[in-house]
Amino acid sequence: MIMEETKNTPVNIYFESNPNPNSLKFVANFMLVPEGMNFDYTSLESASNSDLAQELFTFPFVEGVFVMSNFVTVTKSADAAWDEVRDGLKEHIKTYLEAGKSCVDLTKVREEQKAEAVTAAPGTELDETIKGILDEYIRP
C-alpha cells in the first residue's frame, strides 16, 4: 500500500495555487493514492472511504476535498481567507500523514464499487437485445 512504503519517510508538505482562488493544493513528498486514481469529495457524506477528507470537512470553511497522486486539494468557502486557514490545514494534513494513516481506504473503495455494480439498474430493452445478439452471433 502507498502509505506502508513511506512510513519512515519524513512528511513534507507545500502549497500550490489553482486557477480556482478558493482551492489550494497541499502537495506531499510521496504518493498518497495509486497513480491514475482520484477521489473527489463534495461533502462529509460523500467521504465515507476517506478519514482524512472526513476530518477536513470538520473545518467549517471546507467545501470540497480532492485527493490524487501526491496531493490533496481543499476548496474553501469564499468568506474564508487562505492567509488565515492554510497553515492550520497544512498542519492537520501533515500530522495525519505522519501518523501513517491512508488518505483513502482502497478496500472500502472496492467494496463500494462492487455494491454499485450489484445494484446497477438492469439494462434497457435495447441493451438486452444487443447483449443477446453478441451472445448468439459473436461469442458462440
GROMACS .gro file of C-alpha atoms in nm:
model
  140
    1MET     CA    1   0.000   0.000   0.000
    2ILE     CA    2   0.115   0.355  -0.064
    3MET     CA    3   0.148   0.465   0.300
    4GLU     CA    4   0.315   0.137   0.408
    5GLU     CA    5   0.603   0.203   0.170
    6THR     CA    6   0.663   0.552   0.311
    7LYS     CA    7   0.606   0.505   0.685
    8ASN     CA    8   0.958   0.614   0.777
    9THR     CA    9   0.971   0.897   0.524
   10PRO     CA   10   0.961   1.245   0.678
   11VAL     CA   11   0.647   1.425   0.569
   12ASN     CA   12   0.696   1.749   0.381
   13ILE     CA   13   0.401   1.950   0.252
   14TYR     CA   14   0.398   2.262   0.038
   15PHE     CA   15   0.120   2.472  -0.118
   16GLU     CA   16   0.036   2.523  -0.483
   17SER     CA   17  -0.229   2.760  -0.606
   18ASN     CA   18  -0.501   2.662  -0.852
   19PRO     CA   19  -0.693   2.859  -1.114
   20ASN     CA   20  -0.981   2.850  -0.863
   21PRO     CA   21  -0.889   3.106  -0.596
   22ASN     CA   22  -1.095   2.912  -0.340
   23SER     CA   23  -0.888   2.594  -0.388
   24LEU     CA   24  -0.537   2.524  -0.265
   25LYS     CA   25  -0.326   2.217  -0.338
   26PHE     CA   26  -0.132   2.062  -0.049
   27VAL     CA   27   0.148   1.858  -0.209
   28ALA     CA   28   0.327   1.579  -0.019
   29ASN     CA   29   0.671   1.437  -0.089
   30PHE     CA   30   0.531   1.088  -0.162
   31MET     CA   31   0.233   0.926  -0.331
   32LEU     CA   32  -0.093   0.936  -0.135
   33VAL     CA   33  -0.301   0.720  -0.371
   34PRO     CA   34  -0.201   0.499  -0.666
   35GLU     CA   35  -0.116   0.676  -0.991
   36GLY     CA   36  -0.421   0.729  -1.211
   37MET     CA   37  -0.672   0.723  -0.924
   38ASN     CA   38  -0.850   1.032  -0.794
   39PHE     CA   39  -1.115   1.091  -0.534
   40ASP     CA   40  -1.343   1.394  -0.528
   41TYR     CA   41  -1.544   1.461  -0.212
   42THR     CA   42  -1.805   1.735  -0.213
   43SER     CA   43  -1.948   1.669   0.133
   44LEU     CA   44  -1.886   1.480   0.454
   45GLU     CA   45  -2.137   1.217   0.344
   46SER     CA   46  -1.952   1.153   0.018
   47ALA     CA   47  -1.624   1.093   0.204
   48SER     CA   48  -1.715   0.755   0.352
   49ASN     CA   49  -1.392   0.595   0.226
   50SER     CA   50  -1.156   0.875   0.336
   51ASP     CA   51  -1.089   0.950   0.702
   52LEU     CA   52  -0.871   1.245   0.600
   53ALA     CA   53  -1.150   1.404   0.395
   54GLN     CA   54  -1.397   1.346   0.680
   55GLU     CA   55  -1.160   1.522   0.919
   56LEU     CA   56  -1.108   1.813   0.679
   57PHE     CA   57  -1.485   1.858   0.646
   58THR     CA   58  -1.499   1.928   1.020
   59PHE     CA   59  -1.339   2.265   0.944
   60PRO     CA   60  -1.640   2.494   0.891
   61PHE     CA   61  -1.496   2.660   0.581
   62VAL     CA   62  -1.410   2.339   0.387
   63GLU     CA   63  -1.645   2.279   0.094
   64GLY     CA   64  -1.454   2.015  -0.101
   65VAL     CA   65  -1.160   1.775  -0.088
   66PHE     CA   66  -0.986   1.618  -0.388
   67VAL     CA   67  -0.715   1.352  -0.350
   68MET     CA   68  -0.487   1.243  -0.634
   69SER     CA   69  -0.129   1.120  -0.675
   70ASN     CA   70   0.075   1.309  -0.415
   71PHE     CA   71  -0.162   1.593  -0.329
   72VAL     CA   72  -0.482   1.694  -0.152
   73THR     CA   73  -0.672   1.991  -0.290
   74VAL     CA   74  -0.901   2.169  -0.046
   75THR     CA   75  -1.178   2.403  -0.160
   76LYS     CA   76  -1.288   2.658   0.097
   77SER     CA   77  -1.586   2.888   0.124
   78ALA     CA   78  -1.545   3.232  -0.032
   79ASP     CA   79  -1.572   3.411   0.302
   80ALA     CA   80  -1.263   3.239   0.449
   81ALA     CA   81  -0.917   3.383   0.371
   82TRP     CA   82  -0.633   3.145   0.281
   83ASP     CA   83  -0.391   3.351   0.490
   84GLU     CA   84  -0.598   3.264   0.797
   85VAL     CA   85  -0.667   2.894   0.732
   86ARG     CA   86  -0.396   2.737   0.514
   87ASP     CA   87  -0.136   2.683   0.786
   88GLY     CA   88  -0.389   2.503   1.007
   89LEU     CA   89  -0.494   2.280   0.717
   90LYS     CA   90  -0.131   2.209   0.627
   91GLU     CA   91  -0.050   2.113   0.984
   92HIS     CA   92  -0.359   1.891   1.008
   93ILE     CA   93  -0.274   1.707   0.685
   94LYS     CA   94   0.092   1.672   0.789
   95THR     CA   95   0.001   1.532   1.132
   96TYR     CA   96  -0.246   1.291   0.972
   97LEU     CA   97   0.015   1.161   0.728
   98GLU     CA   98   0.286   1.140   0.996
   99ALA     CA   99   0.058   0.904   1.187
  100GLY     CA  100   0.088   0.664   0.891
  101LYS     CA  101  -0.279   0.682   0.800
  102SER     CA  102  -0.404   0.632   0.445
  103CYS     CA  103  -0.577   0.921   0.271
  104VAL     CA  104  -0.826   0.685   0.108
  105ASP     CA  105  -0.927   0.337   0.223
  106LEU     CA  106  -0.890   0.145  -0.104
  107THR     CA  107  -1.060  -0.162   0.047
  108LYS     CA  108  -1.374   0.045   0.110
  109VAL     CA  109  -1.349   0.187  -0.242
  110ARG     CA  110  -1.350  -0.166  -0.389
  111GLU     CA  111  -1.644  -0.268  -0.168
  112GLU     CA  112  -1.841   0.040  -0.274
  113GLN     CA  113  -1.767  -0.031  -0.640
  114LYS     CA  114  -1.888  -0.391  -0.603
  115ALA     CA  115  -2.205  -0.274  -0.429
  116GLU     CA  116  -2.273  -0.023  -0.706
  117ALA     CA  117  -2.227  -0.291  -0.971
  118VAL     CA  118  -2.472  -0.524  -0.795
  119THR     CA  119  -2.737  -0.255  -0.750
  120ALA     CA  120  -2.699  -0.112  -1.101
  121ALA     CA  121  -3.029  -0.087  -1.282
  122PRO     CA  122  -3.095  -0.356  -1.538
  123GLY     CA  123  -3.031  -0.262  -1.898
  124THR     CA  124  -3.294  -0.123  -2.128
  125GLU     CA  125  -3.467  -0.341  -2.384
  126LEU     CA  126  -3.218  -0.223  -2.646
  127ASP     CA  127  -2.926  -0.316  -2.418
  128GLU     CA  128  -3.070  -0.663  -2.368
  129THR     CA  129  -3.123  -0.705  -2.744
  130ILE     CA  130  -2.762  -0.606  -2.815
  131LYS     CA  131  -2.632  -0.842  -2.546
  132GLY     CA  132  -2.843  -1.122  -2.691
  133ILE     CA  133  -2.705  -1.063  -3.040
  134LEU     CA  134  -2.349  -1.054  -2.908
  135ASP     CA  135  -2.403  -1.378  -2.714
  136GLU     CA  136  -2.568  -1.553  -3.008
  137TYR     CA  137  -2.351  -1.439  -3.301
  138ILE     CA  138  -2.022  -1.303  -3.167
  139ARG     CA  139  -1.940  -1.522  -2.866
  140PRO     CA  140  -2.064  -1.869  -2.965
   0.00000   0.00000   0.00000
